[in-house]
Amino acid sequence: MFAVQFIDHLHQKMTSLRKFLTQKKYIRIPLTETGTGHMELSAKINEVEGRFILDTGASSSCIGFDGVEKFKLFAEESKIKAAGAGAIDMLTQISQNNRVEIGGWTKKNVEIVLFDLSHVNTALENHNAEPVNGIIGADIFKHGKAIIDYKYKCLYLR
C-alpha cells in the first residue's frame, strides 16, 4: 500500500513519473493485464520473442520445458525443486548464459530455470487468457533496478 501511495505522491509532485524515470535512463516497457489479473509483456530470449508474465514472487525467471528449442536454450540437470502457482516439488533444469531483451533493455549471461508450465497455462486458459512461454522474475527485476507502475501498466528497467 505504501508503494502505491508513494508512486501517487510522485505523480503529483513531478510532471510525471515517466519523465522522471526517463531522465534517470530507465526504459519504459508497456504491460498488458491478463484475464487472471497478471501483468504480461513481450520479451526476447536469445533473440527469440515470447510472452511472459511478471511475477514479483518468483526468485528466478523461468521458461517451460516446451520452450527449450524455441529459445535456443542449453538445458542442464538441476537438483533444485520448484514450487509456486499451486504446484510443489516440480523437477527443474537450468539454462545458463542466455540473453534477455525487454524493450530496449538487455542483460547477458542470464540463468533461466526450466520447468513444466502447463499448470500456469491451464489457469490462464481457464480465464480466457493466452498461454505464456514463461515468467520474468526477481532476478531480472534486480538486474534492471525495476519499477512497476501498476496505475499506468508499465515496467521500467535501467
PDB file of C-alpha atoms in Angstrom:
ATOM      1  CA  MET A   1       0.000   0.000   0.000  1.00  0.00           C
ATOM      2  CA  PHE A   2       2.833   2.376   0.831  1.00  0.00           C
ATOM      3  CA  ALA A   3       4.402   1.831  -2.606  1.00  0.00           C
ATOM      4  CA  VAL A   4       1.136   2.770  -4.328  1.00  0.00           C
ATOM      5  CA  GLN A   5       0.791   5.905  -2.186  1.00  0.00           C
ATOM      6  CA  PHE A   6       4.426   6.816  -2.818  1.00  0.00           C
ATOM      7  CA  ILE A   7       4.021   6.477  -6.587  1.00  0.00           C
ATOM      8  CA  ASP A   8       0.811   8.542  -6.468  1.00  0.00           C
ATOM      9  CA  HIS A   9       2.744  11.163  -4.479  1.00  0.00           C
ATOM     10  CA  LEU A  10       5.500  11.148  -7.104  1.00  0.00           C
ATOM     11  CA  HIS A  11       2.904  11.550  -9.854  1.00  0.00           C
ATOM     12  CA  GLN A  12       1.551  14.634  -8.087  1.00  0.00           C
ATOM     13  CA  LYS A  13       4.924  16.229  -7.215  1.00  0.00           C
ATOM     14  CA  MET A  14       6.617  15.774 -10.573  1.00  0.00           C
ATOM     15  CA  THR A  15       5.367  16.472 -14.026  1.00  0.00           C
ATOM     16  CA  SER A  16       5.251  12.676 -14.391  1.00  0.00           C
ATOM     17  CA  LEU A  17       6.888   9.546 -13.110  1.00  0.00           C
ATOM     18  CA  ARG A  18       7.586   8.600 -16.718  1.00  0.00           C
ATOM     19  CA  LYS A  19       9.529  11.799 -17.375  1.00  0.00           C
ATOM     20  CA  PHE A  20      11.465  11.451 -14.112  1.00  0.00           C
ATOM     21  CA  LEU A  21      12.493   7.843 -14.791  1.00  0.00           C
ATOM     22  CA  THR A  22      13.313   8.570 -18.424  1.00  0.00           C
ATOM     23  CA  GLN A  23      15.686  11.295 -17.229  1.00  0.00           C
ATOM     24  CA  LYS A  24      17.284   8.655 -14.962  1.00  0.00           C
ATOM     25  CA  LYS A  25      17.885   6.457 -18.072  1.00  0.00           C
ATOM     26  CA  TYR A  26      15.101   3.972 -17.371  1.00  0.00           C
ATOM     27  CA  ILE A  27      13.413   2.248 -20.301  1.00  0.00           C
ATOM     28  CA  ARG A  28       9.612   2.099 -20.256  1.00  0.00           C
ATOM     29  CA  ILE A  29       8.061  -1.235 -21.186  1.00  0.00           C
ATOM     30  CA  PRO A  30       4.271  -1.402 -21.634  1.00  0.00           C
ATOM     31  CA  LEU A  31       2.409  -4.189 -19.845  1.00  0.00           C
ATOM     32  CA  THR A  32      -0.918  -5.807 -20.583  1.00  0.00           C
ATOM     33  CA  GLU A  33      -3.219  -7.286 -17.979  1.00  0.00           C
ATOM     34  CA  THR A  34      -4.353 -10.895 -18.433  1.00  0.00           C
ATOM     35  CA  GLY A  35      -7.765 -12.298 -17.549  1.00  0.00           C
ATOM     36  CA  THR A  36      -6.224 -13.532 -14.293  1.00  0.00           C
ATOM     37  CA  GLY A  37      -5.028 -10.049 -13.316  1.00  0.00           C
ATOM     38  CA  HIS A  38      -1.362 -10.836 -14.037  1.00  0.00           C
ATOM     39  CA  MET A  39       0.802  -8.349 -15.886  1.00  0.00           C
ATOM     40  CA  GLU A  40       2.272  -9.640 -19.123  1.00  0.00           C
ATOM     41  CA  LEU A  41       4.947  -8.440 -21.525  1.00  0.00           C
ATOM     42  CA  SER A  42       6.805  -9.390 -24.637  1.00  0.00           C
ATOM     43  CA  ALA A  43      10.483 -10.298 -24.240  1.00  0.00           C
ATOM     44  CA  LYS A  44      13.224 -11.869 -26.317  1.00  0.00           C
ATOM     45  CA  ILE A  45      15.295 -14.739 -25.013  1.00  0.00           C
ATOM     46  CA  ASN A  46      18.328 -15.419 -27.173  1.00  0.00           C
ATOM     47  CA  GLU A  47      16.786 -13.187 -29.872  1.00  0.00           C
ATOM     48  CA  VAL A  48      13.503 -15.156 -29.940  1.00  0.00           C
ATOM     49  CA  GLU A  49      10.335 -13.320 -28.945  1.00  0.00           C
ATOM     50  CA  GLY A  50       7.883 -14.739 -26.434  1.00  0.00           C
ATOM     51  CA  ARG A  51       5.118 -13.873 -23.989  1.00  0.00           C
ATOM     52  CA  PHE A  52       5.918 -13.686 -20.280  1.00  0.00           C
ATOM     53  CA  ILE A  53       4.100 -12.993 -17.033  1.00  0.00           C
ATOM     54  CA  LEU A  54       5.690 -10.667 -14.480  1.00  0.00           C
ATOM     55  CA  ASP A  55       5.984 -12.443 -11.143  1.00  0.00           C
ATOM     56  CA  THR A  56       7.464 -10.418  -8.295  1.00  0.00           C
ATOM     57  CA  GLY A  57       7.243 -13.521  -6.088  1.00  0.00           C
ATOM     58  CA  ALA A  58       9.356 -15.681  -8.403  1.00  0.00           C
ATOM     59  CA  SER A  59      13.022 -15.612  -7.451  1.00  0.00           C
ATOM     60  CA  SER A  60      14.124 -16.684 -10.940  1.00  0.00           C
ATOM     61  CA  SER A  61      12.931 -16.180 -14.479  1.00  0.00           C
ATOM     62  CA  CYS A  62      11.523 -19.367 -15.971  1.00  0.00           C
ATOM     63  CA  ILE A  63      10.580 -20.929 -19.276  1.00  0.00           C
ATOM     64  CA  GLY A  64       8.544 -24.070 -19.854  1.00  0.00           C
ATOM     65  CA  PHE A  65      10.290 -27.264 -20.938  1.00  0.00           C
ATOM     66  CA  ASP A  66       8.468 -26.953 -24.257  1.00  0.00           C
ATOM     67  CA  GLY A  67      10.412 -23.734 -24.972  1.00  0.00           C
ATOM     68  CA  VAL A  68      13.913 -25.249 -24.877  1.00  0.00           C
ATOM     69  CA  GLU A  69      14.319 -25.494 -28.652  1.00  0.00           C
ATOM     70  CA  LYS A  70      12.327 -22.365 -29.486  1.00  0.00           C
ATOM     71  CA  PHE A  71      14.501 -20.124 -27.272  1.00  0.00           C
ATOM     72  CA  LYS A  72      17.784 -21.904 -28.125  1.00  0.00           C
ATOM     73  CA  LEU A  73      18.379 -22.975 -24.528  1.00  0.00           C
ATOM     74  CA  PHE A  74      21.031 -25.425 -23.381  1.00  0.00           C
ATOM     75  CA  ALA A  75      19.383 -27.363 -20.552  1.00  0.00           C
ATOM     76  CA  GLU A  76      21.418 -28.837 -17.710  1.00  0.00           C
ATOM     77  CA  GLU A  77      20.200 -31.036 -14.880  1.00  0.00           C
ATOM     78  CA  SER A  78      19.325 -29.273 -11.650  1.00  0.00           C
ATOM     79  CA  LYS A  79      18.767 -30.516  -8.100  1.00  0.00           C
ATOM     80  CA  ILE A  80      16.521 -27.524  -7.392  1.00  0.00           C
ATOM     81  CA  LYS A  81      12.815 -28.254  -6.985  1.00  0.00           C
ATOM     82  CA  ALA A  82      10.404 -25.505  -7.986  1.00  0.00           C
ATOM     83  CA  ALA A  83       7.274 -24.507  -6.112  1.00  0.00           C
ATOM     84  CA  GLY A  84       4.614 -21.962  -6.828  1.00  0.00           C
ATOM     85  CA  ALA A  85       1.333 -21.251  -8.562  1.00  0.00           C
ATOM     86  CA  GLY A  86      -0.314 -24.197  -6.822  1.00  0.00           C
ATOM     87  CA  ALA A  87       2.382 -26.771  -7.524  1.00  0.00           C
ATOM     88  CA  ILE A  88       5.254 -28.037  -5.368  1.00  0.00           C
ATOM     89  CA  ASP A  89       8.354 -30.202  -5.826  1.00  0.00           C
ATOM     90  CA  MET A  90       8.465 -29.759  -9.600  1.00  0.00           C
ATOM     91  CA  LEU A  91      11.559 -31.014 -11.363  1.00  0.00           C
ATOM     92  CA  THR A  92      13.662 -28.319 -12.988  1.00  0.00           C
ATOM     93  CA  GLN A  93      16.565 -27.839 -15.323  1.00  0.00           C
ATOM     94  CA  ILE A  94      18.856 -24.819 -15.663  1.00  0.00           C
ATOM     95  CA  SER A  95      19.977 -22.968 -18.768  1.00  0.00           C
ATOM     96  CA  GLN A  96      22.913 -20.598 -18.350  1.00  0.00           C
ATOM     97  CA  ASN A  97      24.434 -17.803 -20.450  1.00  0.00           C
ATOM     98  CA  ASN A  98      21.218 -16.526 -22.014  1.00  0.00           C
ATOM     99  CA  ARG A  99      20.485 -13.077 -23.381  1.00  0.00           C
ATOM    100  CA  VAL A 100      17.270 -11.372 -22.243  1.00  0.00           C
ATOM    101  CA  GLU A 101      15.863  -8.344 -24.081  1.00  0.00           C
ATOM    102  CA  ILE A 102      12.832  -6.474 -22.792  1.00  0.00           C
ATOM    103  CA  GLY A 103      12.021  -3.356 -24.747  1.00  0.00           C
ATOM    104  CA  GLY A 104      15.373  -1.618 -25.228  1.00  0.00           C
ATOM    105  CA  TRP A 105      16.855  -3.179 -22.058  1.00  0.00           C
ATOM    106  CA  THR A 106      19.305  -6.096 -22.419  1.00  0.00           C
ATOM    107  CA  LYS A 107      21.044  -8.408 -19.969  1.00  0.00           C
ATOM    108  CA  LYS A 108      23.570 -11.098 -20.931  1.00  0.00           C
ATOM    109  CA  ASN A 109      24.616 -14.230 -19.028  1.00  0.00           C
ATOM    110  CA  VAL A 110      21.186 -14.774 -17.505  1.00  0.00           C
ATOM    111  CA  GLU A 111      20.390 -18.100 -15.867  1.00  0.00           C
ATOM    112  CA  ILE A 112      16.893 -19.379 -16.665  1.00  0.00           C
ATOM    113  CA  VAL A 113      15.043 -22.100 -14.788  1.00  0.00           C
ATOM    114  CA  LEU A 114      13.166 -24.620 -16.931  1.00  0.00           C
ATOM    115  CA  PHE A 115      10.116 -26.415 -15.597  1.00  0.00           C
ATOM    116  CA  ASP A 116       6.634 -27.636 -16.527  1.00  0.00           C
ATOM    117  CA  LEU A 117       4.478 -24.524 -17.048  1.00  0.00           C
ATOM    118  CA  SER A 118       1.350 -26.445 -18.014  1.00  0.00           C
ATOM    119  CA  HIS A 119      -0.410 -25.666 -14.708  1.00  0.00           C
ATOM    120  CA  VAL A 120       0.199 -21.935 -15.247  1.00  0.00           C
ATOM    121  CA  ASN A 121      -1.079 -22.022 -18.820  1.00  0.00           C
ATOM    122  CA  THR A 122      -4.103 -24.120 -17.855  1.00  0.00           C
ATOM    123  CA  ALA A 123      -5.049 -21.475 -15.273  1.00  0.00           C
ATOM    124  CA  LEU A 124      -4.621 -18.719 -17.877  1.00  0.00           C
ATOM    125  CA  GLU A 125      -6.664 -20.565 -20.481  1.00  0.00           C
ATOM    126  CA  ASN A 126      -9.426 -21.201 -17.887  1.00  0.00           C
ATOM    127  CA  HIS A 127      -9.704 -17.398 -17.607  1.00  0.00           C
ATOM    128  CA  ASN A 128      -9.747 -16.872 -21.395  1.00  0.00           C
ATOM    129  CA  ALA A 129      -6.154 -15.624 -21.372  1.00  0.00           C
ATOM    130  CA  GLU A 130      -3.484 -16.655 -23.861  1.00  0.00           C
ATOM    131  CA  PRO A 131      -0.781 -19.117 -22.700  1.00  0.00           C
ATOM    132  CA  VAL A 132       2.696 -17.764 -21.953  1.00  0.00           C
ATOM    133  CA  ASN A 133       6.194 -19.025 -22.641  1.00  0.00           C
ATOM    134  CA  GLY A 134       7.498 -18.186 -19.202  1.00  0.00           C
ATOM    135  CA  ILE A 135       7.831 -15.951 -16.188  1.00  0.00           C
ATOM    136  CA  ILE A 136      10.012 -12.897 -15.644  1.00  0.00           C
ATOM    137  CA  GLY A 137      11.117 -12.995 -12.021  1.00  0.00           C
ATOM    138  CA  ALA A 138      13.035 -11.103  -9.361  1.00  0.00           C
ATOM    139  CA  ASP A 139      16.427 -11.870 -10.929  1.00  0.00           C
ATOM    140  CA  ILE A 140      15.571  -9.592 -13.865  1.00  0.00           C
ATOM    141  CA  PHE A 141      13.945  -7.014 -11.575  1.00  0.00           C
ATOM    142  CA  LYS A 142      17.149  -6.813  -9.511  1.00  0.00           C
ATOM    143  CA  HIS A 143      19.449  -6.543 -12.546  1.00  0.00           C
ATOM    144  CA  GLY A 144      17.255  -3.891 -14.132  1.00  0.00           C
ATOM    145  CA  LYS A 145      16.529  -1.904 -10.942  1.00  0.00           C
ATOM    146  CA  ALA A 146      12.864  -2.440 -11.829  1.00  0.00           C
ATOM    147  CA  ILE A 147       9.995  -0.140 -11.041  1.00  0.00           C
ATOM    148  CA  ILE A 148       6.484  -1.330 -11.808  1.00  0.00           C
ATOM    149  CA  ASP A 149       3.846   1.336 -12.352  1.00  0.00           C
ATOM    150  CA  TYR A 150       0.570  -0.526 -11.910  1.00  0.00           C
ATOM    151  CA  LYS A 151      -1.530   2.589 -12.468  1.00  0.00           C
ATOM    152  CA  TYR A 152      -0.212   3.100 -15.997  1.00  0.00           C
ATOM    153  CA  LYS A 153       0.607  -0.589 -16.603  1.00  0.00           C
ATOM    154  CA  CYS A 154       4.283  -0.345 -17.387  1.00  0.00           C
ATOM    155  CA  LEU A 155       7.619  -1.660 -16.214  1.00  0.00           C
ATOM    156  CA  TYR A 156      10.729   0.491 -16.033  1.00  0.00           C
ATOM    157  CA  LEU A 157      14.196  -1.082 -16.299  1.00  0.00           C
ATOM    158  CA  ARG A 158      17.628   0.527 -16.228  1.00  0.00           C
TER     159      ARG A 158
END
